[in-house]
Coordinates of C-alpha atoms in Angstrom, one line a residue:
X1 CA 7.3 26.0 61.4
X2 CA 8.2 24.9 58.0
X3 CA 5.7 22.7 56.4
X4 CA 7.0 20.4 53.7
X5 CA 4.9 20.8 50.5
X6 CA 3.6 17.5 49.0
X7 CA 3.2 17.5 45.2
X8 CA -0.4 16.6 44.4
X9 CA -1.2 14.6 41.2
X10 CA -3.1 16.5 38.6
X11 CA -6.8 16.5 38.6
X12 CA -7.8 13.7 36.3
X13 CA -10.8 15.6 35.2
X14 CA -8.8 18.6 33.7
X15 CA -5.8 19.2 31.6
X16 CA -4.2 16.6 29.3
X17 CA -4.8 13.0 29.1
X18 CA -3.8 9.7 27.4
X19 CA -5.8 7.6 25.0
X20 CA -4.6 4.0 24.3
X21 CA -6.2 3.3 20.9
X22 CA -6.5 0.2 18.8
X23 CA -5.9 0.7 15.0
X24 CA -7.5 -2.6 14.0
X25 CA -6.0 -5.3 11.8
X26 CA -4.7 -3.3 8.9
X27 CA -7.6 -2.2 6.8
X28 CA -8.0 1.5 7.5
X29 CA -11.7 1.2 7.0
X30 CA -11.9 -0.9 10.3
X31 CA -10.6 2.0 12.4
X32 CA -13.4 2.9 14.9
X33 CA -15.2 6.3 14.8
X34 CA -13.9 7.0 18.3
X35 CA -10.3 6.2 17.3
X36 CA -10.5 8.6 14.3
X37 CA -12.0 11.3 16.5
X38 CA -9.1 11.0 19.0
X39 CA -6.4 11.0 16.4
X40 CA -7.9 14.3 15.0
X41 CA -7.8 15.9 18.4
X42 CA -4.4 14.6 19.5
X43 CA -1.3 16.9 20.1
X44 CA 1.0 13.8 20.2
X45 CA 0.6 10.4 18.6
X46 CA 2.9 7.6 19.3
X47 CA 2.7 4.9 16.6
X48 CA 4.9 2.2 15.1
X49 CA 6.2 2.9 11.6
X50 CA 3.7 0.5 10.0
X51 CA 0.8 2.5 11.5
X52 CA 2.1 6.0 10.7
X53 CA 0.3 6.4 7.3
X54 CA -3.0 5.4 8.9
X55 CA -2.5 8.0 11.7
X56 CA -1.5 10.8 9.3
X57 CA -4.9 10.6 7.6
X58 CA -6.5 12.1 10.7
X59 CA -3.9 14.2 12.4
X60 CA -4.1 18.0 12.6
X61 CA -1.3 20.0 11.1
X62 CA 0.0 20.8 14.6
X63 CA 0.1 17.3 15.9
X64 CA 3.4 15.5 16.5
X65 CA 3.9 11.9 15.3
X66 CA 6.7 9.8 16.9
X67 CA 7.7 6.1 17.2
X68 CA 7.5 4.3 20.5
X69 CA 10.6 3.3 22.5
X70 CA 10.6 0.6 25.1
X71 CA 7.5 0.3 27.3
X72 CA 8.9 2.4 30.1
X73 CA 10.2 5.2 27.9
X74 CA 6.9 5.3 25.9
X75 CA 4.8 5.5 29.1
X76 CA 7.0 8.4 30.3
X77 CA 6.5 10.3 27.0
X78 CA 2.7 9.8 27.2
X79 CA 2.5 10.9 30.9
X80 CA 4.7 14.0 30.2
X81 CA 2.6 15.1 27.3
X82 CA -0.6 14.7 29.3
X83 CA 1.0 16.8 32.1
X84 CA 1.8 19.4 29.5
X85 CA -1.9 19.7 28.7
X86 CA -2.0 17.6 25.6
X87 CA -4.1 14.7 24.4
X88 CA -1.5 12.0 23.8
X89 CA -2.6 9.0 21.7
X90 CA -0.8 5.7 21.7
X91 CA -1.8 3.7 18.6
X92 CA -1.6 0.0 18.7
X93 CA -2.2 -2.6 15.9
X94 CA -5.3 -4.7 16.5
X95 CA -6.6 -4.3 20.0
X96 CA -4.6 -2.3 22.6
X97 CA -5.1 -4.8 25.5
X98 CA -4.0 -7.7 23.3
X99 CA -0.8 -5.8 22.4
X100 CA 0.7 -4.6 25.6
X101 CA -1.4 -1.5 26.5
X102 CA -1.9 -2.7 30.0
X103 CA 1.6 -1.7 31.1
X104 CA 1.2 1.8 29.7
X105 CA -2.3 2.2 31.2
X106 CA -0.9 1.2 34.6
X107 CA 1.8 3.8 34.3
X108 CA -0.8 6.5 33.6
X109 CA -2.8 5.3 36.6
X110 CA 0.2 5.4 38.9
X111 CA 1.1 8.9 37.7
X112 CA -2.5 10.1 38.3
X113 CA -3.0 10.9 34.6
X114 CA -6.5 10.4 33.1
X115 CA -6.5 7.7 30.4
X116 CA -9.0 6.0 28.0
X117 CA -8.7 2.6 26.3
X118 CA -10.4 2.4 22.9
X119 CA -10.7 -1.2 21.7
X120 CA -9.7 -2.1 18.1
X121 CA -10.8 -4.9 15.9
X122 CA -8.5 -7.8 16.9
X123 CA -6.5 -9.7 14.2
X124 CA -7.7 -13.0 15.7
X125 CA -11.3 -12.4 14.5
X126 CA -10.8 -9.9 11.6
X127 CA -8.3 -11.9 9.5
X128 CA -10.3 -15.1 9.4
X129 CA -13.4 -13.0 8.5
X130 CA -11.5 -11.5 5.6
X131 CA -10.3 -15.0 4.6
X132 CA -13.9 -16.2 4.6
X133 CA -13.5 -18.6 7.5
X134 CA -16.3 -18.5 10.2
X135 CA -14.8 -19.1 13.6
X136 CA -18.0 -20.3 15.2
X137 CA -20.9 -21.7 13.1
X138 CA -23.0 -22.4 16.2
X139 CA -23.7 -20.1 19.2
X140 CA -22.1 -22.6 21.6
X141 CA -19.2 -23.7 19.4
X142 CA -15.8 -23.7 21.1
X143 CA -13.1 -21.3 19.9
X144 CA -9.5 -21.3 21.1
X145 CA -7.0 -18.5 20.4
X146 CA -3.3 -19.2 21.1
X147 CA 0.1 -18.0 20.1
X148 CA 2.4 -20.2 18.0
X149 CA 4.8 -20.6 20.9
X150 CA 2.1 -22.5 22.8
X151 CA 1.3 -25.0 20.0
X152 CA 3.0 -28.0 21.4
X153 CA 0.8 -27.9 24.5
X154 CA -2.5 -27.9 22.6
X155 CA -4.3 -31.2 22.9
X156 CA -6.8 -32.3 20.1
X157 CA -10.3 -31.1 20.4
X158 CA -13.1 -30.4 17.8
X159 CA -12.8 -26.7 18.6
X160 CA -11.7 -24.1 16.0
X161 CA -8.2 -23.1 16.8
X162 CA -6.8 -19.7 15.8
X163 CA -3.0 -19.5 15.9
X164 CA -1.3 -16.0 16.2
X165 CA 2.3 -15.6 15.0
X166 CA 2.0 -18.4 12.5
X167 CA 4.4 -16.9 10.0
X168 CA 7.6 -18.3 11.7
X169 CA 7.2 -21.9 10.6
X170 CA 3.8 -23.0 9.2
X171 CA 4.9 -26.5 8.4
X172 CA 6.3 -27.0 11.9
X173 CA 2.9 -26.0 13.4
X174 CA 1.3 -28.9 11.5
X175 CA 3.9 -31.4 12.7
X176 CA 3.5 -30.3 16.4
X177 CA -0.2 -30.5 16.3
X178 CA -0.1 -34.0 14.8
X179 CA 2.3 -35.0 17.5
X180 CA -0.1 -33.6 20.0
X181 CA -2.9 -35.9 18.7
X182 CA -4.5 -33.9 15.9
X183 CA -5.5 -36.0 12.8
X184 CA -3.3 -35.3 9.7
X185 CA -6.5 -34.6 7.7
X186 CA -7.6 -31.7 9.9
X187 CA -8.2 -28.6 7.6
X188 CA -5.6 -25.8 8.0
X189 CA -5.5 -22.3 6.5
X190 CA -2.9 -19.6 6.9
X191 CA -3.3 -15.9 5.9
X192 CA -0.5 -13.4 5.6
X193 CA -1.1 -9.6 5.7
X194 CA -4.7 -10.1 6.6
X195 CA -7.3 -7.4 5.7
X196 CA -4.9 -5.6 3.4
X197 CA -4.6 -5.5 -0.3
X198 CA -1.6 -8.0 -0.1
X199 CA -3.6 -10.5 1.8
X200 CA -2.8 -14.1 0.8
X201 CA -4.4 -17.3 2.1
X202 CA -3.3 -20.9 1.5
X203 CA -5.6 -23.8 2.6
X204 CA -4.3 -27.3 3.4
X205 CA -4.4 -30.0 6.0
X206 CA -2.0 -30.5 8.9
X207 CA -0.3 -33.3 7.0
X208 CA 0.3 -31.4 3.8
X209 CA 1.2 -27.9 4.8
X210 CA 4.7 -28.0 3.5
X211 CA 3.9 -29.4 -0.1
X212 CA 0.8 -27.2 -0.4
X213 CA 2.7 -24.0 0.5
X214 CA 5.4 -25.0 -2.1
X215 CA 2.7 -25.6 -4.8
X216 CA 1.3 -22.2 -4.1
X217 CA 4.7 -20.6 -4.5
X218 CA 4.8 -19.5 -0.9
X219 CA 8.0 -19.5 1.3
X220 CA 9.3 -17.6 4.2
X221 CA 11.5 -15.8 1.7
X222 CA 8.7 -14.3 -0.3
X223 CA 6.1 -13.5 2.4
X224 CA 6.0 -10.6 4.6
X225 CA 4.0 -9.3 7.5
X226 CA 2.2 -11.3 10.2
X227 CA 0.3 -14.5 9.6
X228 CA -2.6 -16.1 11.3
X229 CA -3.6 -19.7 11.0
X230 CA -6.9 -21.3 11.6
X231 CA -7.2 -25.1 12.3
X232 CA -10.5 -27.1 12.2
X233 CA -13.5 -27.9 10.1
X234 CA -14.5 -24.2 9.8
X235 CA -11.7 -23.9 7.2
X236 CA -13.8 -25.9 4.7
X237 CA -16.3 -23.0 4.5
X238 CA -13.7 -20.8 2.8
X239 CA -14.6 -22.0 -0.7
X240 CA -18.1 -20.7 -0.2
X241 CA -17.5 -17.6 2.0
X242 CA -14.3 -16.2 0.5
X243 CA -15.2 -12.6 -0.4
X244 CA -12.2 -10.4 0.0
X245 CA -9.5 -12.1 -2.1
X246 CA -12.1 -12.9 -4.8
X247 CA -12.8 -9.3 -5.5
X248 CA -12.4 -8.7 -9.3
X249 CA -9.4 -6.4 -9.0
X250 CA -8.0 -7.8 -5.7
X251 CA -4.4 -6.7 -5.3
X252 CA -4.2 -5.0 -8.7
X253 CA -2.0 -2.0 -8.7
X254 CA -3.8 0.5 -10.8
X255 CA -2.4 3.8 -12.1
X256 CA -4.8 6.7 -12.1
X257 CA -3.2 9.6 -14.2
X258 CA -5.4 12.6 -13.3
X259 CA -5.1 15.6 -11.1
X260 CA -5.2 14.6 -7.4
X261 CA -8.7 16.1 -6.8
X262 CA -10.2 14.4 -9.8
X263 CA -8.5 11.0 -9.0
X264 CA -10.1 10.7 -5.6
X265 CA -13.5 9.5 -6.8
X266 CA -11.9 7.0 -9.2
X267 CA -9.5 5.7 -6.5
X268 CA -12.4 5.1 -4.0
X269 CA -14.3 3.1 -6.5
X270 CA -11.2 1.0 -7.4
X271 CA -10.7 0.2 -3.7
X272 CA -14.2 -1.1 -3.6
X273 CA -13.2 -3.7 -6.2
X274 CA -10.1 -4.6 -4.2
X275 CA -7.5 -2.6 -6.3
X276 CA -4.6 -0.5 -5.0
X277 CA -4.9 2.8 -6.8
X278 CA -1.9 5.0 -7.3
X279 CA -2.6 8.6 -8.2
X280 CA -0.1 10.2 -10.6
X281 CA -1.0 13.8 -11.6
X282 CA -0.4 14.4 -15.3
X283 CA -1.7 17.9 -15.4
X284 CA -1.7 20.9 -13.1
X285 CA -4.5 23.5 -13.2
X286 CA -3.5 27.1 -12.8
X287 CA -5.4 30.5 -13.0
X288 CA -5.3 32.3 -16.3
X289 CA -2.4 34.7 -16.9
X290 CA -4.6 37.7 -17.1
X291 CA -7.9 37.8 -15.0
X292 CA -9.6 40.5 -16.9
X293 CA -11.6 38.1 -19.2
X294 CA -13.0 36.2 -16.2
X295 CA -13.9 39.5 -14.4
X296 CA -15.9 40.7 -17.4
X297 CA -17.6 37.3 -17.7
X298 CA -18.7 37.3 -14.0
X299 CA -20.0 40.8 -14.4
X300 CA -21.9 39.8 -17.5
X301 CA -23.5 36.9 -15.7
X302 CA -24.7 39.2 -12.9
X303 CA -26.0 41.8 -15.3
X304 CA -27.9 39.4 -17.6
X305 CA -25.6 39.5 -20.6
X306 CA -25.9 35.7 -21.3
X307 CA -28.7 33.4 -22.2
X308 CA -26.5 30.2 -21.6
X309 CA -23.3 29.2 -19.8
X310 CA -21.6 26.0 -21.1
X311 CA -19.3 24.1 -18.7
X312 CA -17.1 21.5 -20.4
X313 CA -15.2 20.3 -17.3
X314 CA -15.2 20.2 -13.5
X315 CA -12.2 22.5 -13.6
X316 CA -14.3 25.1 -15.4
X317 CA -17.0 24.9 -12.7
X318 CA -14.4 25.2 -10.0
X319 CA -12.8 28.2 -11.7
X320 CA -16.1 30.1 -12.0
X321 CA -17.2 29.2 -8.5
X322 CA -13.9 30.4 -7.0
X323 CA -14.2 33.7 -8.8
X324 CA -17.8 34.1 -7.6
X325 CA -16.8 33.5 -4.0
X326 CA -14.0 36.1 -4.4
X327 CA -16.7 38.6 -5.1
X328 CA -19.1 37.4 -2.4
X329 CA -21.5 35.9 -5.0
X330 CA -23.3 32.5 -5.0
X331 CA -25.4 30.4 -7.2
X332 CA -28.3 32.9 -7.1
X333 CA -26.4 35.0 -9.6
X334 CA -27.3 32.3 -12.2
X335 CA -31.0 33.2 -11.9
X336 CA -32.5 33.4 -15.4
X337 CA -29.4 31.9 -17.1
X338 CA -29.6 28.4 -18.7
X339 CA -26.7 26.1 -17.8
X340 CA -25.2 23.2 -19.9
X341 CA -22.8 20.5 -18.6
X342 CA -20.7 18.2 -20.7
X343 CA -21.3 15.1 -18.5
X344 CA -22.2 13.6 -15.2
X345 CA -19.0 14.7 -13.3
X346 CA -19.4 18.3 -14.4
X347 CA -23.2 18.1 -13.5
X348 CA -22.3 16.8 -10.0
X349 CA -19.8 19.8 -9.5
X350 CA -22.6 22.2 -10.6
X351 CA -25.1 20.5 -8.2
X352 CA -22.6 20.9 -5.4
X353 CA -22.5 24.6 -6.3
X354 CA -26.3 24.7 -6.1
X355 CA -27.0 24.7 -9.8
X356 CA -29.0 22.1 -11.7
X357 CA -28.0 22.0 -15.4
X358 CA -30.6 22.4 -18.1
X359 CA -28.7 20.5 -20.8
X360 CA -26.5 17.4 -20.4
X361 CA -25.9 15.1 -23.5
X362 CA -27.3 11.6 -22.8
X363 CA -25.0 9.5 -25.0
X364 CA -21.7 11.2 -26.0
X365 CA -20.6 13.1 -22.9
X366 CA -17.9 15.1 -24.6
X367 CA -17.6 18.6 -26.1
X368 CA -18.7 17.0 -29.5
X369 CA -21.7 15.4 -27.8
X370 CA -22.7 18.7 -26.2
X371 CA -22.4 20.5 -29.5
X372 CA -24.6 17.9 -31.1
X373 CA -27.3 18.2 -28.4
X374 CA -27.3 22.1 -28.4
X375 CA -30.5 23.7 -29.6
X376 CA -30.3 26.3 -32.4
X377 CA -30.8 29.9 -31.6
X378 CA -34.5 31.0 -32.0
X379 CA -35.0 34.8 -32.1
X380 CA -38.6 34.4 -30.8
X381 CA -37.9 32.0 -27.8
X382 CA -34.4 33.2 -27.0
X383 CA -34.3 36.9 -25.7
X384 CA -30.5 36.9 -25.7
X385 CA -28.2 35.2 -28.2
X386 CA -25.0 35.1 -26.2
X387 CA -23.3 32.0 -24.7
X388 CA -20.6 32.1 -22.1
X389 CA -18.0 29.3 -22.6
X390 CA -15.5 29.3 -19.7
X391 CA -12.9 26.6 -20.5
X392 CA -9.2 25.6 -20.5
X393 CA -6.7 27.4 -22.6
X394 CA -6.1 24.2 -24.7
X395 CA -9.8 23.3 -25.2
X396 CA -11.0 22.1 -28.6
X397 CA -12.9 24.4 -31.0
X398 CA -15.7 22.0 -31.8
X399 CA -18.3 23.3 -29.4
X400 CA -17.4 27.0 -30.2
X401 CA -17.7 26.4 -34.0
X402 CA -21.0 24.6 -33.6
X403 CA -22.6 27.3 -31.5
X404 CA -21.7 29.9 -34.1
X405 CA -23.0 27.7 -36.8
X406 CA -26.4 27.4 -35.3
X407 CA -26.8 31.1 -34.7
X408 CA -25.4 31.8 -31.2
X409 CA -22.8 34.4 -30.3
X410 CA -20.3 32.5 -28.2
X411 CA -17.9 34.3 -25.9
X412 CA -14.9 32.0 -25.4
X413 CA -13.2 32.8 -22.0
X414 CA -10.1 31.2 -20.5
X415 CA -11.2 30.2 -17.1
X416 CA -8.0 28.2 -16.2
X417 CA -4.8 26.9 -17.7
X418 CA -3.6 23.4 -17.8
X419 CA 0.1 22.7 -17.7
X420 CA 1.9 19.3 -17.7
X421 CA 2.7 18.1 -14.3
X422 CA 6.2 17.4 -13.1
X423 CA 7.5 13.8 -13.7
X424 CA 6.6 11.3 -10.9
X425 CA 9.4 9.8 -8.8
X426 CA 11.9 7.4 -10.4
X427 CA 10.3 4.3 -8.8
X428 CA 6.9 5.2 -10.4
X429 CA 8.4 5.8 -13.8
X430 CA 10.3 2.4 -13.6
X431 CA 7.1 0.7 -12.6
X432 CA 5.2 2.2 -15.5
X433 CA 7.7 1.2 -18.0
X434 CA 8.8 -2.1 -16.4
X435 CA 5.3 -3.7 -15.9
X436 CA 5.0 -2.9 -12.2
X437 CA 1.4 -1.7 -12.7
X438 CA -1.5 -4.1 -13.5
X439 CA -3.6 -1.5 -15.2
X440 CA -3.8 2.1 -16.1
X441 CA -7.0 4.2 -16.6
X442 CA -6.9 6.9 -19.2
X443 CA -9.8 9.4 -18.7
X444 CA -8.9 11.7 -21.6
X445 CA -6.6 12.0 -24.6
X446 CA -4.5 14.6 -22.6
X447 CA -3.9 12.0 -19.9
X448 CA -2.4 9.7 -22.5
X449 CA -0.2 12.3 -24.0
X450 CA 0.9 13.7 -20.6
X451 CA 1.6 10.4 -18.9
X452 CA 3.8 9.2 -21.8
X453 CA 5.5 12.6 -21.9
X454 CA 6.4 12.6 -18.2
X455 CA 6.9 8.9 -17.4
X456 CA 7.0 6.8 -20.6
X457 CA 4.8 4.2 -22.2
X458 CA 3.1 1.6 -20.0
X459 CA 4.6 -1.9 -20.4
X460 CA 3.0 -4.6 -22.6
X461 CA 1.6 -6.5 -19.7
X462 CA -0.3 -3.5 -18.3
X463 CA -4.0 -3.6 -19.0
X464 CA -5.1 -0.3 -20.7
X465 CA -8.5 1.1 -19.9
X466 CA -9.9 4.2 -21.7
X467 CA -13.0 6.4 -21.1
X468 CA -14.1 6.5 -24.8
X469 CA -13.3 6.3 -28.5
X470 CA -11.3 9.5 -28.7
X471 CA -9.1 8.4 -25.8
X472 CA -8.7 5.0 -27.4
X473 CA -7.6 6.6 -30.7
X474 CA -5.0 8.6 -28.9
X475 CA -3.7 5.5 -27.1
X476 CA -3.4 3.7 -30.4
X477 CA -1.4 6.6 -31.8
X478 CA 1.1 5.9 -29.0
X479 CA 1.2 2.2 -29.9
X480 CA -0.9 1.0 -26.9
X481 CA -3.5 -1.7 -27.4
X482 CA -6.7 -0.8 -25.5
X483 CA -8.1 -3.7 -23.5
X484 CA -11.1 -2.0 -21.8
X485 CA -13.4 0.8 -23.1
X486 CA -16.0 2.3 -20.8
X487 CA -19.6 1.6 -22.2
X488 CA -20.5 5.2 -21.2
X489 CA -18.0 8.1 -21.1
X490 CA -17.8 8.4 -17.3
X491 CA -15.1 7.5 -14.7
X492 CA -17.5 5.2 -12.8
X493 CA -18.3 3.3 -16.0
X494 CA -14.6 2.9 -16.8
X495 CA -13.8 1.5 -13.4
X496 CA -16.8 -0.9 -13.6
X497 CA -15.6 -2.0 -17.0
X498 CA -12.1 -2.7 -15.7
X499 CA -13.7 -4.7 -12.8
X500 CA -15.6 -6.8 -15.3
X501 CA -12.4 -7.4 -17.2
X502 CA -10.6 -8.5 -14.0
X503 CA -13.5 -10.8 -13.1
X504 CA -13.3 -12.5 -16.5
X505 CA -9.5 -13.0 -16.1
X506 CA -10.1 -14.6 -12.7
X507 CA -12.9 -16.9 -14.0
X508 CA -10.8 -18.0 -17.0
X509 CA -7.9 -19.0 -14.7
X510 CA -10.2 -20.9 -12.3
X511 CA -11.9 -22.7 -15.2
X512 CA -8.5 -23.8 -16.5
X513 CA -7.4 -24.9 -13.1
X514 CA -4.6 -22.4 -13.1
X515 CA -3.4 -20.0 -10.3
X516 CA -5.1 -16.5 -10.5
X517 CA -2.3 -14.1 -11.4
X518 CA -2.4 -10.4 -11.7
X519 CA -1.2 -8.9 -15.1
X520 CA 2.0 -7.7 -13.5
X521 CA 2.8 -11.3 -12.4
X522 CA 2.7 -12.6 -15.9
X523 CA 5.7 -13.2 -18.2
X524 CA 7.2 -9.9 -19.3
X525 CA 7.0 -9.7 -23.1
X526 CA 7.7 -7.3 -25.9
X527 CA 5.9 -4.0 -26.0
X528 CA 2.3 -4.3 -26.8
X529 CA 1.6 -4.3 -30.5
X530 CA -1.6 -3.2 -32.3
X531 CA -3.8 -6.0 -33.6

């Protein structure tokens, strides 16, 4: 007797599965730990275009990223990937169950595919929080969340009202709420692009939404992205609690012309101040053309040839470390050798390698400052008179000359070469020359020369920040007026100084009763002239 075989659903405890994941409201920092973990493990990620960049931060090289189709087609894609043994992640903006995930979850359940739902921070609560509006000032306060399409059916109450999809017609929302019995003087706030660097909030009352939006220069033609409105007395707290849009560099587009690795620390600090950093490499670091010098230097370190090693850049530390690792050596090979570092970033690179420097200049953290701080050779206290100086092929001669002058025998070794990077894409070049950037941070004279060489001079409205006097001098040679100079020669101090400048600009505008505008929003003028 033939027995008809019945296809059994896969065991939900084995094989592939589906995760329906919330990406949060827009700020990548609000992605949950679980969401990041699943994105890193996924074989397939289905995400809308505006979430793709966020997803790429966590994806493995082998993962596939695709956009969703309609609900049925997307569910079929997820189910098939799971049956093929993959972890398939469907990424939603905000919270998944507030954005249509229930249908895809039901499709997984019907197909017998294991699935997980990872909540995300919802826009309804995150955006008001970033706008400085408390949704409930008391534990029992009433809160109502609706969509703009339901506004005409909302009767007046003292509750705080959150309106999703408010971007379609803000002024009409006010009229419909007034018609439903809400007082014209009821406070109203609307926020576009909430939790992102382009967030913009306008406060008003139900009776004045149209005129106040016009006074703020806001119209449907010049806004983009979703908007969320808050109605009620809680809006009045924004003047006290606004914390995001009042960051000193909020929304500033800041150019960071360094190598990508070196720019990362600067960019992170800029983000903390509300800026939007854009990294444009101006130099590329390459190995020396002939490796023999470095090979002899490493051998000399191991055999006790040197009394000191002087590191004048993070790149020099990286070059020596890489050569050590090639030979199976580590920081123990520096036993008995004194180490000098030009500044705090180079010191940090050495500490990461397991080496604590013996000499770091306190004030002038440059090759000149290190030369000034270097002790003279003493034939009684110093058993060896040789100093190893691994550096770039274009490094200055100041330190080398000083070491020889005070009795040391310095061995100058090319540890790496610096070459000018390729020009950035045309839109970046146009933004640099046309005033599209609010500020640029120059961290060395070479970054000034190389940026101008590959992209042109920054526009007159762009705020120029430099790390120290020598960089300021080079900027002046190119006709740039320096607005900000770091009080100490460090990248952190430069970013902090730029933030102080931004805070002063904001305070001056507020004191004058004028709108706070970024430098790029000001009138375009002639190229900056020296005072």
